[in-house]
mmCIF file of C-alpha atoms and ligand atoms in Angstrom:
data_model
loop_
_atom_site.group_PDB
_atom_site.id
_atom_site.type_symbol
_atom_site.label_atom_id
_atom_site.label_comp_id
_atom_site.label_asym_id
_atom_site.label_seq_id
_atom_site.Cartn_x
_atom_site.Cartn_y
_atom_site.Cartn_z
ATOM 1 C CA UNK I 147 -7.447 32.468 -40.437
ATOM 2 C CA UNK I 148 -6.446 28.721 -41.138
ATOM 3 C CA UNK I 149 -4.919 27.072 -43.954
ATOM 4 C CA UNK I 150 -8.016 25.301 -45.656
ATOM 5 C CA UNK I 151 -8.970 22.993 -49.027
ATOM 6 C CA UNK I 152 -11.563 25.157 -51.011
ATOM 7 C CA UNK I 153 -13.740 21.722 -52.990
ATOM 8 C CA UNK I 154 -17.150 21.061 -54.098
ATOM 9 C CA UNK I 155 -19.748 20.115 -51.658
ATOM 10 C CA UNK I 156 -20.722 16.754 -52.950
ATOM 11 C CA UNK I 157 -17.267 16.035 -52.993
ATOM 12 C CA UNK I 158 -16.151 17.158 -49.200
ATOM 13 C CA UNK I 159 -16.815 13.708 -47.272
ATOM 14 C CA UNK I 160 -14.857 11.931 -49.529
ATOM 15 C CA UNK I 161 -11.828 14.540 -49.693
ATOM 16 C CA UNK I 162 -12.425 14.723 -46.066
ATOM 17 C CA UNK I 163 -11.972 11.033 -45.808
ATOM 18 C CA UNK I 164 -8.970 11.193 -47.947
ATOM 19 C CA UNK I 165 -6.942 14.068 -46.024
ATOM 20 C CA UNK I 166 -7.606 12.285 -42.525
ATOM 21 C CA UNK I 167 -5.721 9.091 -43.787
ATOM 22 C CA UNK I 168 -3.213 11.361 -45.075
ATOM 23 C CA UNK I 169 -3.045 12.928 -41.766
ATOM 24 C CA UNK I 170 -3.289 16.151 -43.370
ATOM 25 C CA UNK I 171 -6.555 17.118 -42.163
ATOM 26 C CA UNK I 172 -6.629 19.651 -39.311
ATOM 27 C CA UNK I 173 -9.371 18.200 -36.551
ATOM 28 C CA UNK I 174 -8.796 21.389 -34.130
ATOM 29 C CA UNK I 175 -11.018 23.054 -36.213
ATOM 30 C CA UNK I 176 -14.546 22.707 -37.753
ATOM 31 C CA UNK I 177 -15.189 22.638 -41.566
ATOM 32 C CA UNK I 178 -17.141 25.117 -42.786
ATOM 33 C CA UNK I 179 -20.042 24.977 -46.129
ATOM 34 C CA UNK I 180 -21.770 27.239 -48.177
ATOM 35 C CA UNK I 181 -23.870 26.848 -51.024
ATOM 36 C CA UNK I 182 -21.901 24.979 -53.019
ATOM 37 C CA UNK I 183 -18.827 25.168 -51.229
ATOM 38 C CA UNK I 184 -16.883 23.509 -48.560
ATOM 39 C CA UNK I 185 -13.691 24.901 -46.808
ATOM 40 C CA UNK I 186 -11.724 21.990 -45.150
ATOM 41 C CA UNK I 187 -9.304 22.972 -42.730
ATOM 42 C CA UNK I 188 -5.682 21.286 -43.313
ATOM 43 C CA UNK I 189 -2.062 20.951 -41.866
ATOM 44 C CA UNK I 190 -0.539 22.035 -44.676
ATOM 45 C CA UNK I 191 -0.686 22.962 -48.491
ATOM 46 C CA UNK I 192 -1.796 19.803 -50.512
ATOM 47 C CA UNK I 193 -2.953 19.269 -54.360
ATOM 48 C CA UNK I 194 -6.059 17.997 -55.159
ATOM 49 C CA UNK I 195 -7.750 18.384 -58.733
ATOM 50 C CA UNK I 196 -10.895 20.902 -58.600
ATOM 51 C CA UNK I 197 -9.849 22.618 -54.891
ATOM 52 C CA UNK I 198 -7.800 25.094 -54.187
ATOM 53 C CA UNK I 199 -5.514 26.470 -50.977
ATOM 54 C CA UNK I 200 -7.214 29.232 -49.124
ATOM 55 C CA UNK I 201 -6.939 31.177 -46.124
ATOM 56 C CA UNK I 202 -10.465 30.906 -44.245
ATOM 57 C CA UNK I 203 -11.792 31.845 -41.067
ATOM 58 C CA UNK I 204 -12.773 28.397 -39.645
ATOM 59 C CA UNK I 205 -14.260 27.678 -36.199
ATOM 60 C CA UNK I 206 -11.856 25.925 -33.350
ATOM 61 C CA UNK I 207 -12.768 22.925 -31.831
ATOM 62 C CA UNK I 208 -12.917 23.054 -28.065
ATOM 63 C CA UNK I 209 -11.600 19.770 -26.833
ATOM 64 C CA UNK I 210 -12.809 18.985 -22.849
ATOM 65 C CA UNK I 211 -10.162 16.563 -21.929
ATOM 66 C CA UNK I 212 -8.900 17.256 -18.449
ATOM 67 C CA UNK I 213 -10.490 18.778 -15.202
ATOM 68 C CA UNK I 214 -9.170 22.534 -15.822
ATOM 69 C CA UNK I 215 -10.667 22.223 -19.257
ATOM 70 C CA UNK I 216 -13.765 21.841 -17.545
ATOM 71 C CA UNK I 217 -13.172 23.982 -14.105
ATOM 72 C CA UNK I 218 -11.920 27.316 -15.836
ATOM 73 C CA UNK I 219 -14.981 28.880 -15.315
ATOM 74 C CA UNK I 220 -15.304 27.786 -11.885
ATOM 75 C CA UNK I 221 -12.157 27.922 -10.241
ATOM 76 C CA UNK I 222 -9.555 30.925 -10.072
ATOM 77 C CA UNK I 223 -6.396 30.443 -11.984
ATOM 78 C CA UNK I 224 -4.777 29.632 -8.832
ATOM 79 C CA UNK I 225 -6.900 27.151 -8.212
ATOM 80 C CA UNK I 226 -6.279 25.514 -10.917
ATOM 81 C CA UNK I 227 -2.986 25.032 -10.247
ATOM 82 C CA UNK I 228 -4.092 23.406 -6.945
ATOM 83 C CA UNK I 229 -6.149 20.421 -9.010
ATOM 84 C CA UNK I 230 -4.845 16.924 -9.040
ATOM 85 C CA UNK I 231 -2.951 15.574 -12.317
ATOM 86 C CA UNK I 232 -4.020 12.254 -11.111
ATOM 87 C CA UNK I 233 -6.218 10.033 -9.400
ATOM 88 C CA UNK I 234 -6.897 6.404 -8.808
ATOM 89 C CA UNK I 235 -10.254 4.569 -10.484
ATOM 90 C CA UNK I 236 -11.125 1.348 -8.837
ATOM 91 C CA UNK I 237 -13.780 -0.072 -10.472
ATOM 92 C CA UNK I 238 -16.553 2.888 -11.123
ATOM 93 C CA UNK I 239 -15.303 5.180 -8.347
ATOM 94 C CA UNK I 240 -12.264 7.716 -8.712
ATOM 95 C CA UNK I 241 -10.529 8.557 -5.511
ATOM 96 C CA UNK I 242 -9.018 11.506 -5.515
ATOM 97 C CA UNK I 243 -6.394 13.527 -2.853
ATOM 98 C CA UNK I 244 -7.750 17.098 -2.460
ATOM 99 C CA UNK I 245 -5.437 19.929 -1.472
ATOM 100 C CA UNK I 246 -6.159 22.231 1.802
ATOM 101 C CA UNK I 247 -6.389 24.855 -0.618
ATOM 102 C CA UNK I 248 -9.047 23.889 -2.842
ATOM 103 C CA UNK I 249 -11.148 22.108 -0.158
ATOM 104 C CA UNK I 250 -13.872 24.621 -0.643
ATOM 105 C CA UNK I 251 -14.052 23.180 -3.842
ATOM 106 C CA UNK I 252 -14.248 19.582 -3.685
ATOM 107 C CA UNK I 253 -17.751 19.237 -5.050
ATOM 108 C CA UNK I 254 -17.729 20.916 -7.692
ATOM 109 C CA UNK I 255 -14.620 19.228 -8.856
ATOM 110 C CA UNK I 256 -15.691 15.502 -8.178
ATOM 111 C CA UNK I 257 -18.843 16.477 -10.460
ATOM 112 C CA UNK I 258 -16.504 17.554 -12.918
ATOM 113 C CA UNK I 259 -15.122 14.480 -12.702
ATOM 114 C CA UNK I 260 -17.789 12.552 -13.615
ATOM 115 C CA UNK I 261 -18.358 14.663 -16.248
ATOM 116 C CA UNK I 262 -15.786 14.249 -18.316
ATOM 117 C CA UNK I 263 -15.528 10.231 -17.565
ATOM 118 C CA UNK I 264 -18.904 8.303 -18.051
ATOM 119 C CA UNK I 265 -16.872 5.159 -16.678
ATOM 120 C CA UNK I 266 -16.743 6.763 -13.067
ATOM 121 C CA UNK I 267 -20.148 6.484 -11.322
ATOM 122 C CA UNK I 268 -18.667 7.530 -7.955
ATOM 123 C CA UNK I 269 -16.098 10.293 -6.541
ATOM 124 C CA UNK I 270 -14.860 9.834 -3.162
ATOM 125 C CA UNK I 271 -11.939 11.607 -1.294
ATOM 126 C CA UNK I 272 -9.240 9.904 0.716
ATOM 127 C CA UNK I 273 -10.148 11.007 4.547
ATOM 128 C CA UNK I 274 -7.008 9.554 6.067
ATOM 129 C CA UNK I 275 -4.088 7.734 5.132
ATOM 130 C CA UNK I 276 -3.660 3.663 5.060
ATOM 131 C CA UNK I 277 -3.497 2.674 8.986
ATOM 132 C CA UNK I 278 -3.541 -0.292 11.043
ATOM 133 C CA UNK I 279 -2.575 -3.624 11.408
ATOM 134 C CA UNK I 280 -5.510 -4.408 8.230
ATOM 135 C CA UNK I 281 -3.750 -0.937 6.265
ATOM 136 C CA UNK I 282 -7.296 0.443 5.583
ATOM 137 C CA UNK I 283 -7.923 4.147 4.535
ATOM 138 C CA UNK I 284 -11.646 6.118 4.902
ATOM 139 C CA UNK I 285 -13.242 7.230 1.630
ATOM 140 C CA UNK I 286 -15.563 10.724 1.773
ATOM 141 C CA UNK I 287 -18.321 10.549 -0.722
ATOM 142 C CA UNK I 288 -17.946 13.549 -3.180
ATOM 143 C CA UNK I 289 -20.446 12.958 -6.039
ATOM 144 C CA UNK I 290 -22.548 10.636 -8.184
ATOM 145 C CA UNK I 291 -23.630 7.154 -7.056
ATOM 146 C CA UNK I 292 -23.228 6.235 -2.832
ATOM 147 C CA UNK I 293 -21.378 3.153 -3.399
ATOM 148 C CA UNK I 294 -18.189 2.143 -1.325
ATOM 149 C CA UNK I 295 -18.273 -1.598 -3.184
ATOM 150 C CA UNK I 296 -16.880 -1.735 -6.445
ATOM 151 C CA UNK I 297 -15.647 -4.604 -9.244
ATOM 152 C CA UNK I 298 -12.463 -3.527 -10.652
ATOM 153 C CA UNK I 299 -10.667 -5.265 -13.336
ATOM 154 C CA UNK I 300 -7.243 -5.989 -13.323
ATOM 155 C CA UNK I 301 -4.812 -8.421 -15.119
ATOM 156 C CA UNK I 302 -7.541 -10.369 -17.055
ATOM 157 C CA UNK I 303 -9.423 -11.008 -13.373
ATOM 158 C CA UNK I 304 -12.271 -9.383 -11.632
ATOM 159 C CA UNK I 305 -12.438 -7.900 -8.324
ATOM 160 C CA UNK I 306 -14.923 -6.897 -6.157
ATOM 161 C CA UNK I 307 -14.052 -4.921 -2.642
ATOM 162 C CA UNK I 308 -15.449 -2.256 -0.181
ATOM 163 C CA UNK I 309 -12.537 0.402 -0.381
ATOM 164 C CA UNK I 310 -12.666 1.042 3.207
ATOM 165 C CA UNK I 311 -12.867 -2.294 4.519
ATOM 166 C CA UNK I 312 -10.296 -3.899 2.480
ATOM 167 C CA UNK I 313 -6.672 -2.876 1.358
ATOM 168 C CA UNK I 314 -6.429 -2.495 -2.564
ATOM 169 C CA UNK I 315 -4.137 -0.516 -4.682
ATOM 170 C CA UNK I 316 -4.422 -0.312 -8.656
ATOM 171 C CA UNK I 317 -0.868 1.030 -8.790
ATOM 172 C CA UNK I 318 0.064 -2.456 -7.896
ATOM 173 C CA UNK I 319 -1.072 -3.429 -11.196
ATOM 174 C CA UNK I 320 1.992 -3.907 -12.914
ATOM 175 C CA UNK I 321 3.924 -5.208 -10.166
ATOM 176 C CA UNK I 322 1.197 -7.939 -9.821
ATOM 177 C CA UNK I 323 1.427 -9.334 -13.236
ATOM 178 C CA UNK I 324 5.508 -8.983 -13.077
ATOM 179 C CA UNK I 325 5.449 -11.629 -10.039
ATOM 180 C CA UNK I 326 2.805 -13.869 -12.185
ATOM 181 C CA UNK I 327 4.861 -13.857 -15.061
ATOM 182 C CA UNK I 328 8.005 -15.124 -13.219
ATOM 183 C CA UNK I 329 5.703 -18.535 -11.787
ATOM 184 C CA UNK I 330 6.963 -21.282 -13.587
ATOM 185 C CA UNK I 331 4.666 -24.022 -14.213
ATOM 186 C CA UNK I 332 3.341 -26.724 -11.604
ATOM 187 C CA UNK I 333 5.072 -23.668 -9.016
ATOM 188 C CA UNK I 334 3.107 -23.877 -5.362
ATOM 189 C CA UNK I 335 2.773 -20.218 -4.574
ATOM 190 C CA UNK I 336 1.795 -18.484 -0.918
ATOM 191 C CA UNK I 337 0.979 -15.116 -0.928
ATOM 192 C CA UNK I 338 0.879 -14.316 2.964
ATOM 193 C CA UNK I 339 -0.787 -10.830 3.131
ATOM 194 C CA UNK I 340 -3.579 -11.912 0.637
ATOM 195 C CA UNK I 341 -6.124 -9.347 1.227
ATOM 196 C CA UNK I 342 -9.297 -9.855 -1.478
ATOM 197 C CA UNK I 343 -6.985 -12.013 -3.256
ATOM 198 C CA UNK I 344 -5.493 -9.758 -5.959
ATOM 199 C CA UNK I 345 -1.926 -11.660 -6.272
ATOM 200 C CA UNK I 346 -3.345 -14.458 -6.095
ATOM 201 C CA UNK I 347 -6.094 -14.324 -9.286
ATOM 202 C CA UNK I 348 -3.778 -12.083 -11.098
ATOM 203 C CA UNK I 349 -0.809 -15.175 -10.976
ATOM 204 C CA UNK I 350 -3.148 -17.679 -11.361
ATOM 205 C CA UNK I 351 -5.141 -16.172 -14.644
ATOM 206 C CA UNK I 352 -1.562 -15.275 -16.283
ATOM 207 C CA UNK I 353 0.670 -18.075 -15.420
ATOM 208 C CA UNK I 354 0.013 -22.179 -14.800
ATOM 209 C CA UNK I 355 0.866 -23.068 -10.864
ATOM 210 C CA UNK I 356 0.130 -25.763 -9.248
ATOM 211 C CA UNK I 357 -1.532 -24.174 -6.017
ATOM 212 C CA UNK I 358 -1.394 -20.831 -5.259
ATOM 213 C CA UNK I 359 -2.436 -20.171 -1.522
ATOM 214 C CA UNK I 360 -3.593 -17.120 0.270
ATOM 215 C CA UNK I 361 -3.618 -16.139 3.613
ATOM 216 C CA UNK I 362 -5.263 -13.093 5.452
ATOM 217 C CA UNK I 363 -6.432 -11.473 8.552
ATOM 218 C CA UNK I 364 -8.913 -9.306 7.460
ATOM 219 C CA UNK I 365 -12.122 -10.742 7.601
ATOM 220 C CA UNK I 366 -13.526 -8.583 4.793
ATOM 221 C CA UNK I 367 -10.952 -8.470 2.816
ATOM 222 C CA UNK I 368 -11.580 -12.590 3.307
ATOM 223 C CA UNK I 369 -14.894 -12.793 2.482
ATOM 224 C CA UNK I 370 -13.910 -10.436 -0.569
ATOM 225 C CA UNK I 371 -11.179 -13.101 -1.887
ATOM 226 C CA UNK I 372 -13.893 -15.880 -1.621
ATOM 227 C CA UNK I 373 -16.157 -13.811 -3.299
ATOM 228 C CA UNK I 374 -13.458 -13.164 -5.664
ATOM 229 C CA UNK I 375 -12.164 -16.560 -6.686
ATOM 230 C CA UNK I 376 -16.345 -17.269 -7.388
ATOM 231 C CA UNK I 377 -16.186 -14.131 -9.526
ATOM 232 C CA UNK I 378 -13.163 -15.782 -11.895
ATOM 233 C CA UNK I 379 -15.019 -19.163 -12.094
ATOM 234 C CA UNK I 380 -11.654 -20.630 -14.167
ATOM 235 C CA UNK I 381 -9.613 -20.190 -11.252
ATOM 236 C CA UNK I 382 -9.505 -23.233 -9.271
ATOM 237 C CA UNK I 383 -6.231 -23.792 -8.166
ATOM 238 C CA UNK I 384 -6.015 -21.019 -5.584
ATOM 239 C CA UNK I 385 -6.768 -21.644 -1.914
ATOM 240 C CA UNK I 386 -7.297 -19.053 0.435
ATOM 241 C CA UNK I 387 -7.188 -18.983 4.478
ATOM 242 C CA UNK I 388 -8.260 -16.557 6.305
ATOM 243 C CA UNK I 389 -6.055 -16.095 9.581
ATOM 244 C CA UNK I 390 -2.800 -14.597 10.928
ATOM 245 C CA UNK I 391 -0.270 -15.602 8.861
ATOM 246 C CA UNK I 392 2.030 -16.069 12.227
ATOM 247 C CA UNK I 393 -0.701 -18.437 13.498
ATOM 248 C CA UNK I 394 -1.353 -20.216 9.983
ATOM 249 C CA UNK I 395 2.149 -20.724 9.120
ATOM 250 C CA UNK I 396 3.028 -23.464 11.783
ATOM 251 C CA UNK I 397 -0.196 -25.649 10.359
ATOM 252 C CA UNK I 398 0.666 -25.279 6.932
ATOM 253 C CA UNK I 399 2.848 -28.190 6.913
ATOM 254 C CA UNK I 400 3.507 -27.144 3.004
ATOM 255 C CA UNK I 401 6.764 -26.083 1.473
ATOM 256 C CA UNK I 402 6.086 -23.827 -1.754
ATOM 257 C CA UNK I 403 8.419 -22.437 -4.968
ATOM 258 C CA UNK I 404 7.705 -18.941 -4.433
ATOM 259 C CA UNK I 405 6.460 -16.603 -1.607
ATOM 260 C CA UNK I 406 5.231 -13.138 -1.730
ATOM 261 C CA UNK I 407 5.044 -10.572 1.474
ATOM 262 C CA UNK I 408 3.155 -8.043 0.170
ATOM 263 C CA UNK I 409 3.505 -5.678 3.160
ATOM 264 C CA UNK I 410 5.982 -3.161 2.713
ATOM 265 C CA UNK I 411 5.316 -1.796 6.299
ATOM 266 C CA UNK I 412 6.261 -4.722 8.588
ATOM 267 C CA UNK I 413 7.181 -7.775 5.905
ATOM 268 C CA UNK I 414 10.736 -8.413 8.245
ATOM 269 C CA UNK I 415 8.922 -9.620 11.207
ATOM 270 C CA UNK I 416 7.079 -12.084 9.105
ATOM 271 C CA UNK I 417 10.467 -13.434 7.769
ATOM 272 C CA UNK I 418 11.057 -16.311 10.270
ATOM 273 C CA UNK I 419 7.375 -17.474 9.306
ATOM 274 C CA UNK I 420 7.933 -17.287 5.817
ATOM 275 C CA UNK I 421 11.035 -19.695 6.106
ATOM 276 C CA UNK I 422 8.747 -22.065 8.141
ATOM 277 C CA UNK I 423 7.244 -22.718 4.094
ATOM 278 C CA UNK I 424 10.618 -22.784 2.227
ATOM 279 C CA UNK I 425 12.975 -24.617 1.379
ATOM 280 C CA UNK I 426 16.410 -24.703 -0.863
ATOM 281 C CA UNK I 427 15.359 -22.882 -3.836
ATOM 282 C CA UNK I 428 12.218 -20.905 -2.895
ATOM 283 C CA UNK I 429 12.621 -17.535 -4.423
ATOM 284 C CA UNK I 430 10.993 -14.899 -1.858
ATOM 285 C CA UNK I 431 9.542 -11.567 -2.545
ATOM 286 C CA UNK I 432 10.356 -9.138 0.015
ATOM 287 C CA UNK I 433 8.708 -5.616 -0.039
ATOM 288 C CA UNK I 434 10.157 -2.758 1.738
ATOM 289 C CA UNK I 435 9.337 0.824 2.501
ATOM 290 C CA UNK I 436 13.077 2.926 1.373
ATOM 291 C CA UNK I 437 14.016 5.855 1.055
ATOM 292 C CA UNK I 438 16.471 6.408 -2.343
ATOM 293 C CA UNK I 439 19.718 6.216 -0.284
ATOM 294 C CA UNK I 440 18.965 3.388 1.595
ATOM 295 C CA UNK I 441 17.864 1.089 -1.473
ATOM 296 C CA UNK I 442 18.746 -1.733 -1.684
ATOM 297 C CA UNK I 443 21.094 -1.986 1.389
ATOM 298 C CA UNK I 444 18.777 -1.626 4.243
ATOM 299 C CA UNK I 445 16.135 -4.231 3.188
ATOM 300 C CA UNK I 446 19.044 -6.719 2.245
ATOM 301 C CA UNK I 447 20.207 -6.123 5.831
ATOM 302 C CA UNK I 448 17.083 -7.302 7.180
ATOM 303 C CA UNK I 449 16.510 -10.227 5.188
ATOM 304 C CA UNK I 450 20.615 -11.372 5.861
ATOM 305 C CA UNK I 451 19.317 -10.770 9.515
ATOM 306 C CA UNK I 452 16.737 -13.775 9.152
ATOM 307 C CA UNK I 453 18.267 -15.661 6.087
ATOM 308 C CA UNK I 454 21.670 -17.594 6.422
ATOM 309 C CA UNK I 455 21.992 -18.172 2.775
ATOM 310 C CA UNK I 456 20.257 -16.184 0.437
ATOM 311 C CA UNK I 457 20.829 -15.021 -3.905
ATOM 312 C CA UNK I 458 19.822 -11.413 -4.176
ATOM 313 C CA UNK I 459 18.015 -11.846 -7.620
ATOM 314 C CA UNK I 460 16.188 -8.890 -8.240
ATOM 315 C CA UNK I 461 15.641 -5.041 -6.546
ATOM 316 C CA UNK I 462 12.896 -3.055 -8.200
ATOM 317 C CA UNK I 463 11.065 -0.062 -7.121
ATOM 318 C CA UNK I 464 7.405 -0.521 -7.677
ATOM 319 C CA UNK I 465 5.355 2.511 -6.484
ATOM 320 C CA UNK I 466 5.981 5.860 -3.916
ATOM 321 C CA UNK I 467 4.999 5.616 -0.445
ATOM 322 C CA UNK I 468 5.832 9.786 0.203
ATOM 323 C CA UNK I 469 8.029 11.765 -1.724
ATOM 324 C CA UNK I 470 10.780 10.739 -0.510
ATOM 325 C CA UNK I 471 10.404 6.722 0.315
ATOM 326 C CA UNK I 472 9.445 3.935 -2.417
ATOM 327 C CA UNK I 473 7.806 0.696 -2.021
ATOM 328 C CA UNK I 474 10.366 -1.310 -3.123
ATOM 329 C CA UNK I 475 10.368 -5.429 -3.800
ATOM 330 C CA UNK I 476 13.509 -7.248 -3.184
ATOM 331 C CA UNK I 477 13.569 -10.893 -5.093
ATOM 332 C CA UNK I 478 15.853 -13.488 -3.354
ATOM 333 C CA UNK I 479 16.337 -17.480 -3.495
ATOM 334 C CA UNK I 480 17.028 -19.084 -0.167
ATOM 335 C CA UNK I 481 20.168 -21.825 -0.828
HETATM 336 C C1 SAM U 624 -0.544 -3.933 2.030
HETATM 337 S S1 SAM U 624 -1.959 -4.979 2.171
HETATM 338 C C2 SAM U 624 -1.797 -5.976 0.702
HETATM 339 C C3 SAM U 624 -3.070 -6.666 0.326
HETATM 340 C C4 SAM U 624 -3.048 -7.369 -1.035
HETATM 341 N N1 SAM U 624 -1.976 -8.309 -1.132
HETATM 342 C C5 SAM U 624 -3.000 -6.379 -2.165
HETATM 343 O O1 SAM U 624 -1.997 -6.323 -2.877
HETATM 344 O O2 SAM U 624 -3.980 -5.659 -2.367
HETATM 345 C C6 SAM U 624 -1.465 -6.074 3.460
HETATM 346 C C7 SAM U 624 -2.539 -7.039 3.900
HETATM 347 O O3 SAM U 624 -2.023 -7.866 4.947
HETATM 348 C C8 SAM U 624 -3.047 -8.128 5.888
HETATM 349 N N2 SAM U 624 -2.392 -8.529 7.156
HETATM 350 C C9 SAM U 624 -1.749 -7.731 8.028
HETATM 351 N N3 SAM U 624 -1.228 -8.467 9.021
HETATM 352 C C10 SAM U 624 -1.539 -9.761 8.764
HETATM 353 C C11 SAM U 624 -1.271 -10.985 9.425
HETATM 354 N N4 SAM U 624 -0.587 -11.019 10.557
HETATM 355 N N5 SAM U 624 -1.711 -12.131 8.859
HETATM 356 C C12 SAM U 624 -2.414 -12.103 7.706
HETATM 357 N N6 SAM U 624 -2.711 -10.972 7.042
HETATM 358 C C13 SAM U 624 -2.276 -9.812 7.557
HETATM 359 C C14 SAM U 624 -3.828 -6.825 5.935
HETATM 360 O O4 SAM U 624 -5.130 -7.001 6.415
HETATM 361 C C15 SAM U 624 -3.789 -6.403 4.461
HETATM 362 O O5 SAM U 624 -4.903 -6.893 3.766
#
């Protein structure tokens, strides 16, 4: 039995109306009508001329919002417990990390999936984890449309990639647009480490540089960041290269404001070529692979190693490589 508002019928869309703005009305469960009757179920006691408080047997409302909502008659309950509480979308697909002991499962979870999302087309399943000089990772198709190539949005930009031929992470998201909004204006940016351009697009759609060049190995992820910068017509003062950044740097012949190394795993022994493009002033962002109790002080010791005379502006922790270690970016300014 619920707590409901006994009115008229011809007057139950309006009341119904009313008690929702109030927040008053109960939505976990169903109003009910008779003949001339209709029981509206509430939140608590309220006055309203012609109705009257009753106690009435009212239908719940079974809400599908999350994957054991939709799995419990398909998994056991210790399955369940085995699901994922999260998962990355880029684009239409979801990727998801399946547990050992729910592998037997995987189908009929990535179908679930789409299910409850009509945005995801596509479920795929990590295979391995990010290796390699170009950091890819192998995708298993799960369910719904075979499609590797996606166009996610990010940032105000578009971007379209292969998630197994080119690196991408939408947990970088926010750590993106934090670099963009620190470019001041007419600032020459170099993002070494491009890949299909994310840092790039994202600081040129949300601050004003002058230049902001890219440079990376990958030839996919290359052809994805030309694709790219076509995709975001308004973008036209971003330059990319595709090449090894060691090779590149000596022909650049370019000093720039600000320089991001976007590659946690190896970024120190691309320090001497990032100095090869500064100068007094450059602010350089430096990202690191830590564990908590070596944050900041190990990746300060490795930039000190390369940098005479550096300003430690900023440390911040932007994303979990394992439990234990973080991706962390360290902000400095060469003097
Ligand atoms: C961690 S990913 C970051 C990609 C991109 N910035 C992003 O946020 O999605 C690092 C990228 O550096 C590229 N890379 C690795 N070594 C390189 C080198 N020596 N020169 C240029 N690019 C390189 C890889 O192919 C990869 O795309």
């Amino acid at each position: 039995m619920v707590l409901a508002l006994k009115c008229r019928l011809k007057d139950a869309n309006r009341i119904k109306k009313e008690l929702r703005e109030k927040g008053i009305y109960n939505k976990d469960y169903r109003m009910q009508t008779d003949v001339n009757f209709a029981y509206l179920p509430i939140r608590k006691k309220t006055a309203k001329k012609g109705c009257s408080v009753v106690q009435k047997r009212l239908k719940k409302i079974e809400r599908i919002t999350t994957l054991a909502d939709v799995l419990k008659n398909k998994l056991s309950k210790e399955e369940l417990t085995f699901l994922p509480s999260a998962y990355d979308v880029v684009g239409e697909i979801a990727i998801l990390e399946i547990k050992p002991e729910i592998k037997s499962k995987e189908k009929i979870i990535a179908q679930a999936l789409l299910k409850l999302h009509k945005n995801i087309k596509t479920v795929v399943k990590k295979a391995d984890s990010h290796a390699g000089e170009f950091r890819l990772q192998k995708h298993k198709h799960l369910a719904g449309k075979r499609q590797k190539t996606t166009i996610h949005k990010e940032n105000g930009v578009r971007l379209k990639l292969d998630i197994d031929k080119v690196y991408f992470s939408v947990r970088l998201g926010t750590e993106r647009m934090r670099i963009a909004q620190k470019v001041k204006k007419g600032e020459n940016v170099l993002v070494m480490f491009s890949g299909c351009a994310p840092y790039p697009l994202v600081i040129a759609k949300n601050s004003k540089p002058g230049l902001v060049v890219g440079i990376e190995k990958n030839k996919d992820g290359h052809r994805f960041a030309l694709e790219n910068l076509k995709l975001n017509k308004d973008l036209t003062n971003v330059e990319l290269i595709l090449g090894d950044v060691k090779k590149i740097m000596p022909k650049l012949k370019r000093k720039f404001d600000r320089i991001c190394m976007p590659l946690p795993m190896s970024a120190e022994d691309f320090l001497d070529s990032a100095l090869k493009a500064a100068k007094k002033g450059t602010v350089i962002h430096f990202y690191d692979f830590l564990e908590e109790k070596d944050i900041p002080k190990k990746a300060i010791e490795k930039i000190k190693t390369h940098v005479k005379k550096a300003k430690i502006l900023d440390v911040v922790k932007c994303g979990q490589f394992s439990p234990k270690t973080y991706r962390i970016c360290v902000d400095f300014k060469i003097l």
